[in-house]
Amino acid sequence: MEGGQRGSELFQARDQDTRARNSQTKYIQSTVANVEKHFGDLCSLFAACTRKTARLRDKSDLLVKAVREYADTETPHLKYGLSSFADHFALIQDYRHAEVERLEAKVVKPLKKYGSITKLKREDLRIAADAIKRETKQLVQVEKLRLRNPSDRQIVTQAENELHRVSMDATRVSRQLEETIDDFQQDKIKDLKKIFGDFITIEMSFHAKALEVYSNVYQHVQNIDEESDMEIFRNTLHLQDHQARLSIVSANSASVINGTNSALSGTSKPQQVCKKTQEDEDEDDEDDDEDDEDDDDDDGDDDDDNGDDEEDDEEEEEVKTK
């Protein structure tokens, strides 16, 4: 009777230990599952932020290129201001590139390793859970044997010895699991502290350097001399307008000269005809003058003939008188 009572008390004590180990294992399992879930989310989101930062760096590089190309087409002071902005903004992208590399190395990678760590812890939990199950099963079997064959001490003793063995094994595994999960929890806290501290330091370093660069380039942009650039622009505009006017005048002059040459070439033949006609008239006048001279010569000859006749008549009269 006393042996049965002691056995019952022993069974209750072992059952309480088994329940305690089982409850502890479940708590550890929930802790590991919680870390696995949330660390996975944190890793994914930090990695996404890092990729976004890398894409921002790449787009910013394109912006630097576009600003430089545009600056080459502008007036001197504006060109200098835009080129300074492009140079400083490119420097910020170098800092951003360093930020991306540091985030990947000190934030994303440490969080990612917890995927393999939690898998190892789940394996430890599986081993501990199997040991607790064997202990619970053996405990139930011993209780059944004690109830069925209370007088068969040999069978009950063997079952109790087996129960003692599996209980010791479960206790050992549970103790190891407790130590492992304690280290796991401590490492988790230290790693989170370092990861978030590194993240803050990386971001502070980047933004501090970027703020310094932005402050410098702000002065360069504000120092753009608007009046000088406008004066250069207006002078260039008036020069272009003057050159355009000269081009128009030259084109009009060329048109007038071409038109005059065409008119002159068109009237050259009638002038030659008129000139020829005038020459013909001059020749006719000369011919008429020659004819008049010939007529005058003929009249002189007639006068000479008449004079000779008169002299002959006078001579005849004198002869007759004599």
CSV table of C-alpha atoms in Angstrom, one decimal:
chain,number,residue,atom,x,y,z
A,1,MET,CA,0.0,0.0,0.0
A,2,GLU,CA,2.8,2.4,0.9
A,3,GLY,CA,4.6,1.4,-2.3
A,4,GLY,CA,1.6,2.1,-4.4
A,5,GLN,CA,1.2,5.5,-2.7
A,6,ARG,CA,4.8,6.3,-3.3
A,7,GLY,CA,4.5,5.3,-6.9
A,8,SER,CA,1.5,7.5,-7.3
A,9,GLU,CA,3.3,10.5,-5.8
A,10,LEU,CA,6.3,9.8,-8.0
A,11,PHE,CA,4.0,9.6,-11.0
A,12,GLN,CA,2.5,13.0,-10.1
A,13,ALA,CA,5.9,14.6,-9.6
A,14,ARG,CA,7.2,13.3,-12.9
A,15,ASP,CA,4.0,14.3,-14.6
A,16,GLN,CA,4.3,17.8,-13.3
A,17,ASP,CA,8.0,18.0,-14.5
A,18,THR,CA,6.9,16.7,-17.9
A,19,ARG,CA,4.1,19.3,-18.1
A,20,ALA,CA,6.5,22.0,-17.1
A,21,ARG,CA,9.1,21.0,-19.8
A,22,ASN,CA,6.3,20.7,-22.4
A,23,SER,CA,5.1,24.2,-21.5
A,24,GLN,CA,8.6,25.6,-21.6
A,25,THR,CA,9.2,24.0,-25.0
A,26,LYS,CA,6.0,25.5,-26.4
A,27,TYR,CA,7.1,28.9,-25.1
A,28,ILE,CA,10.5,28.5,-26.7
A,29,GLN,CA,8.8,27.4,-29.9
A,30,SER,CA,6.6,30.4,-30.0
A,31,THR,CA,9.6,32.7,-29.3
A,32,VAL,CA,11.6,31.2,-32.2
A,33,ALA,CA,8.5,31.4,-34.5
A,34,ASN,CA,8.0,35.0,-33.6
A,35,VAL,CA,11.6,35.9,-34.3
A,36,GLU,CA,11.5,34.0,-37.6
A,37,LYS,CA,8.4,35.8,-38.7
A,38,HIS,CA,9.3,39.4,-37.7
A,39,PHE,CA,13.0,39.1,-38.6
A,40,GLY,CA,11.9,37.9,-42.0
A,41,ASP,CA,9.6,40.9,-42.4
A,42,LEU,CA,12.3,43.3,-41.2
A,43,CYS,CA,14.9,41.8,-43.5
A,44,SER,CA,12.5,42.1,-46.5
A,45,LEU,CA,11.6,45.7,-45.8
A,46,PHE,CA,15.2,46.8,-45.1
A,47,ALA,CA,16.3,45.1,-48.3
A,48,ALA,CA,13.5,46.9,-50.2
A,49,CYS,CA,14.5,50.2,-48.7
A,50,THR,CA,18.1,49.5,-49.8
A,51,ARG,CA,17.0,48.7,-53.3
A,52,LYS,CA,14.9,51.8,-53.4
A,53,THR,CA,18.0,53.8,-52.3
A,54,ALA,CA,20.0,52.1,-55.0
A,55,ARG,CA,17.4,53.0,-57.7
A,56,LEU,CA,17.3,56.6,-56.4
A,57,ARG,CA,21.1,56.7,-56.8
A,58,ASP,CA,20.8,55.4,-60.4
A,59,LYS,CA,18.0,58.0,-61.3
A,60,SER,CA,20.0,60.7,-59.7
A,61,ASP,CA,23.0,59.8,-61.9
A,62,LEU,CA,20.7,60.3,-64.9
A,63,LEU,CA,19.6,63.6,-63.5
A,64,VAL,CA,23.2,64.7,-63.1
A,65,LYS,CA,23.9,63.8,-66.8
A,66,ALA,CA,20.8,65.7,-67.9
A,67,VAL,CA,21.7,68.8,-65.9
A,68,ARG,CA,25.2,68.8,-67.4
A,69,GLU,CA,24.0,68.5,-70.9
A,70,TYR,CA,21.5,71.4,-70.4
A,71,ALA,CA,24.1,73.6,-68.6
A,72,ASP,CA,26.3,73.5,-71.8
A,73,THR,CA,23.6,75.3,-73.7
A,74,GLU,CA,23.0,78.1,-71.3
A,75,THR,CA,24.6,81.5,-70.5
A,76,PRO,CA,27.9,81.6,-68.6
A,77,HIS,CA,26.7,82.3,-65.0
A,78,LEU,CA,23.8,79.9,-65.2
A,79,LYS,CA,26.0,77.3,-66.8
A,80,TYR,CA,28.4,77.6,-63.9
A,81,GLY,CA,25.6,77.3,-61.3
A,82,LEU,CA,24.1,74.3,-63.0
A,83,SER,CA,27.4,72.6,-63.5
A,84,SER,CA,28.2,73.2,-59.8
A,85,PHE,CA,24.9,71.7,-58.8
A,86,ALA,CA,25.6,68.6,-61.1
A,87,ASP,CA,29.0,68.1,-59.5
A,88,HIS,CA,27.8,68.4,-56.0
A,89,PHE,CA,24.8,66.2,-56.6
A,90,ALA,CA,27.1,63.6,-58.2
A,91,LEU,CA,29.1,63.7,-55.0
A,92,ILE,CA,26.0,63.0,-53.0
A,93,GLN,CA,25.3,60.0,-55.2
A,94,ASP,CA,28.8,58.7,-54.3
A,95,TYR,CA,27.8,59.0,-50.6
A,96,ARG,CA,24.5,57.3,-51.4
A,97,HIS,CA,26.3,54.4,-53.1
A,98,ALA,CA,28.4,54.0,-49.9
A,99,GLU,CA,25.2,54.1,-47.9
A,100,VAL,CA,23.7,51.3,-50.0
A,101,GLU,CA,26.8,49.1,-49.6
A,102,ARG,CA,26.9,49.7,-45.8
A,103,LEU,CA,23.2,49.0,-45.4
A,104,GLU,CA,23.5,45.7,-47.2
A,105,ALA,CA,26.5,44.6,-45.2
A,106,LYS,CA,25.5,45.9,-41.7
A,107,VAL,CA,21.7,45.7,-41.8
A,108,VAL,CA,20.3,43.3,-44.4
A,109,LYS,CA,22.9,40.6,-44.1
A,110,PRO,CA,22.8,40.3,-40.3
A,111,LEU,CA,19.0,40.1,-40.4
A,112,LYS,CA,19.1,37.5,-43.2
A,113,LYS,CA,21.3,35.2,-41.2
A,114,TYR,CA,18.5,34.7,-38.7
A,115,GLY,CA,16.7,32.6,-41.3
A,116,SER,CA,19.3,29.9,-40.8
A,117,ILE,CA,19.6,30.5,-37.1
A,118,THR,CA,15.9,30.0,-36.5
A,119,LYS,CA,16.0,26.8,-38.6
A,120,LEU,CA,18.6,25.4,-36.2
A,121,LYS,CA,16.6,26.4,-33.2
A,122,ARG,CA,13.5,24.7,-34.7
A,123,GLU,CA,15.6,21.5,-35.0
A,124,ASP,CA,16.6,21.8,-31.4
A,125,LEU,CA,13.0,22.3,-30.5
A,126,ARG,CA,12.0,19.2,-32.5
A,127,ILE,CA,14.6,17.1,-30.6
A,128,ALA,CA,13.4,18.4,-27.2
A,129,ALA,CA,9.8,17.8,-28.2
A,130,ASP,CA,10.5,14.2,-29.2
A,131,ALA,CA,12.3,13.6,-25.8
A,132,ILE,CA,9.3,15.1,-23.9
A,133,LYS,CA,6.9,12.9,-25.9
A,134,ARG,CA,8.9,9.8,-25.1
A,135,GLU,CA,8.9,10.7,-21.5
A,136,THR,CA,5.2,11.3,-21.5
A,137,LYS,CA,4.5,8.1,-23.3
A,138,GLN,CA,6.7,6.1,-20.9
A,139,LEU,CA,5.0,7.8,-17.9
A,140,VAL,CA,1.6,6.8,-19.1
A,141,GLN,CA,2.8,3.2,-19.7
A,142,VAL,CA,4.2,2.9,-16.2
A,143,GLU,CA,1.0,4.1,-14.7
A,144,LYS,CA,-1.0,1.6,-16.7
A,145,LEU,CA,1.3,-1.3,-15.6
A,146,ARG,CA,1.1,-0.2,-12.0
A,147,LEU,CA,-2.7,-0.2,-12.2
A,148,ARG,CA,-2.9,-3.5,-14.1
A,149,ASN,CA,-0.2,-5.5,-12.3
A,150,PRO,CA,0.5,-3.9,-9.0
A,151,SER,CA,1.9,-7.2,-7.7
A,152,ASP,CA,4.3,-7.8,-10.6
A,153,ARG,CA,7.1,-5.7,-9.3
A,154,GLN,CA,9.6,-6.8,-11.9
A,155,ILE,CA,7.6,-5.5,-14.9
A,156,VAL,CA,6.8,-2.3,-13.0
A,157,THR,CA,10.4,-1.8,-12.0
A,158,GLN,CA,11.6,-2.3,-15.6
A,159,ALA,CA,9.0,0.3,-16.8
A,160,GLU,CA,10.0,2.7,-14.1
A,161,ASN,CA,13.7,2.3,-15.0
A,162,GLU,CA,12.9,3.0,-18.6
A,163,LEU,CA,10.9,6.0,-17.5
A,164,HIS,CA,13.8,7.2,-15.4
A,165,ARG,CA,16.1,6.9,-18.4
A,166,VAL,CA,13.8,8.8,-20.8
A,167,SER,CA,13.1,11.4,-18.1
A,168,MET,CA,16.8,12.0,-17.7
A,169,ASP,CA,17.2,12.3,-21.4
A,170,ALA,CA,14.3,14.7,-21.6
A,171,THR,CA,15.7,16.7,-18.7
A,172,ARG,CA,19.1,16.9,-20.4
A,173,VAL,CA,17.6,17.9,-23.7
A,174,SER,CA,15.4,20.5,-22.0
A,175,ARG,CA,18.3,21.9,-20.1
A,176,GLN,CA,20.4,22.2,-23.3
A,177,LEU,CA,17.4,23.8,-25.1
A,178,GLU,CA,17.0,26.3,-22.3
A,179,GLU,CA,20.7,27.2,-22.5
A,180,THR,CA,20.5,27.4,-26.3
A,181,ILE,CA,17.4,29.6,-26.2
A,182,ASP,CA,18.9,31.8,-23.6
A,183,ASP,CA,22.0,32.4,-25.8
A,184,PHE,CA,19.6,32.9,-28.7
A,185,GLN,CA,17.6,35.5,-26.9
A,186,GLN,CA,20.7,37.3,-25.7
A,187,ASP,CA,22.3,37.3,-29.2
A,188,LYS,CA,19.0,38.5,-30.7
A,189,ILE,CA,18.9,41.5,-28.4
A,190,LYS,CA,22.5,42.3,-29.0
A,191,ASP,CA,22.2,41.9,-32.8
A,192,LEU,CA,19.0,44.1,-32.9
A,193,LYS,CA,20.8,46.7,-30.9
A,194,LYS,CA,23.8,46.7,-33.2
A,195,ILE,CA,21.7,46.4,-36.4
A,196,PHE,CA,19.5,49.4,-35.6
A,197,GLY,CA,22.4,51.3,-34.2
A,198,ASP,CA,24.3,50.8,-37.5
A,199,PHE,CA,21.3,51.7,-39.5
A,200,ILE,CA,21.0,55.0,-37.6
A,201,THR,CA,24.7,55.7,-37.9
A,202,ILE,CA,24.7,55.0,-41.6
A,203,GLU,CA,21.7,57.3,-42.2
A,204,MET,CA,23.1,60.0,-40.0
A,205,SER,CA,26.5,59.9,-41.7
A,206,PHE,CA,24.9,60.1,-45.2
A,207,HIS,CA,22.5,62.9,-44.4
A,208,ALA,CA,25.2,64.9,-42.5
A,209,LYS,CA,27.5,64.7,-45.6
A,210,ALA,CA,24.6,65.4,-47.9
A,211,LEU,CA,23.5,68.4,-45.9
A,212,GLU,CA,27.0,69.8,-46.0
A,213,VAL,CA,27.2,69.3,-49.8
A,214,TYR,CA,23.7,70.7,-50.3
A,215,SER,CA,24.6,73.8,-48.2
A,216,ASN,CA,27.6,74.5,-50.4
A,217,VAL,CA,25.8,74.0,-53.7
A,218,TYR,CA,22.9,76.2,-52.5
A,219,GLN,CA,25.3,79.1,-52.3
A,220,HIS,CA,26.6,78.4,-55.8
A,221,VAL,CA,23.0,78.3,-57.2
A,222,GLN,CA,22.1,81.5,-55.3
A,223,ASN,CA,25.2,83.3,-56.6
A,224,ILE,CA,24.0,83.0,-60.2
A,225,ASP,CA,24.2,86.5,-61.6
A,226,GLU,CA,20.8,87.0,-63.3
A,227,GLU,CA,21.5,90.5,-64.6
A,228,SER,CA,24.8,89.6,-66.3
A,229,ASP,CA,23.2,86.6,-67.9
A,230,MET,CA,20.2,88.7,-69.1
A,231,GLU,CA,22.6,91.3,-70.5
A,232,ILE,CA,24.5,88.6,-72.4
A,233,PHE,CA,21.2,87.2,-73.6
A,234,ARG,CA,19.9,90.5,-74.8
A,235,ASN,CA,23.2,91.4,-76.5
A,236,THR,CA,23.1,88.0,-78.3
A,237,LEU,CA,19.5,88.5,-79.2
A,238,HIS,CA,20.1,92.0,-80.7
A,239,LEU,CA,23.2,90.7,-82.5
A,240,GLN,CA,21.2,87.9,-84.0
A,241,ASP,CA,18.4,90.3,-84.9
A,242,HIS,CA,21.0,92.7,-86.6
A,243,GLN,CA,22.5,89.8,-88.5
A,244,ALA,CA,19.1,88.8,-89.6
A,245,ARG,CA,18.4,92.3,-90.8
A,246,LEU,CA,21.6,92.4,-92.7
A,247,SER,CA,20.8,89.1,-94.3
A,248,ILE,CA,17.4,90.4,-95.4
A,249,VAL,CA,19.0,93.6,-96.8
A,250,SER,CA,21.6,91.6,-98.7
A,251,ALA,CA,18.9,89.4,-100.1
A,252,ASN,CA,16.8,92.4,-101.2
A,253,SER,CA,19.8,94.1,-102.8
A,254,ALA,CA,20.7,90.9,-104.6
A,255,SER,CA,17.2,90.7,-105.9
A,256,VAL,CA,17.2,94.3,-107.1
A,257,ILE,CA,20.5,93.9,-108.8
A,258,ASN,CA,19.4,90.7,-110.5
A,259,GLY,CA,16.2,92.5,-111.7
A,260,THR,CA,18.1,95.5,-113.1
A,261,ASN,CA,20.5,93.2,-115.0
A,262,SER,CA,17.6,91.4,-116.4
A,263,ALA,CA,16.0,94.7,-117.5
A,264,LEU,CA,19.2,95.9,-119.1
A,265,SER,CA,19.7,92.7,-120.9
A,266,GLY,CA,16.1,92.9,-122.2
A,267,THR,CA,16.5,96.5,-123.6
A,268,SER,CA,20.0,96.1,-125.2
A,269,LYS,CA,18.7,95.0,-128.6
A,270,PRO,CA,16.2,97.8,-129.2
A,271,GLN,CA,19.0,100.3,-128.4
A,272,GLN,CA,21.2,98.7,-131.0
A,273,VAL,CA,18.3,98.9,-133.5
A,274,CYS,CA,17.9,102.6,-132.7
A,275,LYS,CA,21.6,103.1,-133.0
A,276,LYS,CA,21.6,101.4,-136.4
A,277,THR,CA,18.6,103.5,-137.5
A,278,GLN,CA,20.4,106.7,-136.5
A,279,GLU,CA,23.5,105.6,-138.4
A,280,ASP,CA,21.3,104.9,-141.5
A,281,GLU,CA,19.7,108.4,-141.2
A,282,ASP,CA,23.2,110.0,-140.9
A,283,GLU,CA,24.3,108.1,-144.0
A,284,ASP,CA,21.2,109.3,-145.9
A,285,ASP,CA,21.9,112.9,-144.8
A,286,GLU,CA,25.4,112.6,-146.1
A,287,ASP,CA,24.1,111.2,-149.4
A,288,ASP,CA,21.7,114.2,-149.7
A,289,ASP,CA,24.5,116.6,-149.1
A,290,GLU,CA,26.6,115.0,-151.7
A,291,ASP,CA,23.6,115.3,-154.2
A,292,ASP,CA,23.2,118.9,-153.4
A,293,GLU,CA,26.9,119.6,-154.0
A,294,ASP,CA,26.6,117.8,-157.4
A,295,ASP,CA,23.6,120.0,-158.3
A,296,ASP,CA,25.5,123.1,-157.4
A,297,ASP,CA,28.4,121.9,-159.6
A,298,ASP,CA,26.0,121.4,-162.4
A,299,ASP,CA,24.6,124.9,-162.0
A,300,GLY,CA,28.1,126.4,-162.1
A,301,ASP,CA,28.8,124.6,-165.3
A,302,ASP,CA,25.6,126.0,-166.8
A,303,ASP,CA,26.6,129.5,-165.7
A,304,ASP,CA,30.0,129.1,-167.3
A,305,ASP,CA,28.4,128.0,-170.5
A,306,ASN,CA,26.0,131.0,-170.5
A,307,GLY,CA,29.0,133.3,-169.9
A,308,ASP,CA,30.8,131.8,-172.9
A,309,ASP,CA,27.8,132.3,-175.1
A,310,GLU,CA,27.5,135.9,-174.0
A,311,GLU,CA,31.2,136.5,-174.8
A,312,ASP,CA,30.7,135.0,-178.2
A,313,ASP,CA,27.8,137.3,-178.9
A,314,GLU,CA,29.7,140.4,-177.9
A,315,GLU,CA,32.6,139.4,-180.1
A,316,GLU,CA,30.2,138.9,-183.1
A,317,GLU,CA,28.7,142.4,-182.4
A,318,GLU,CA,32.0,144.0,-182.4
A,319,VAL,CA,33.0,142.4,-185.7
A,320,LYS,CA,29.8,143.6,-187.2
A,321,THR,CA,30.4,147.1,-186.0
A,322,LYS,CA,33.8,147.2,-187.5
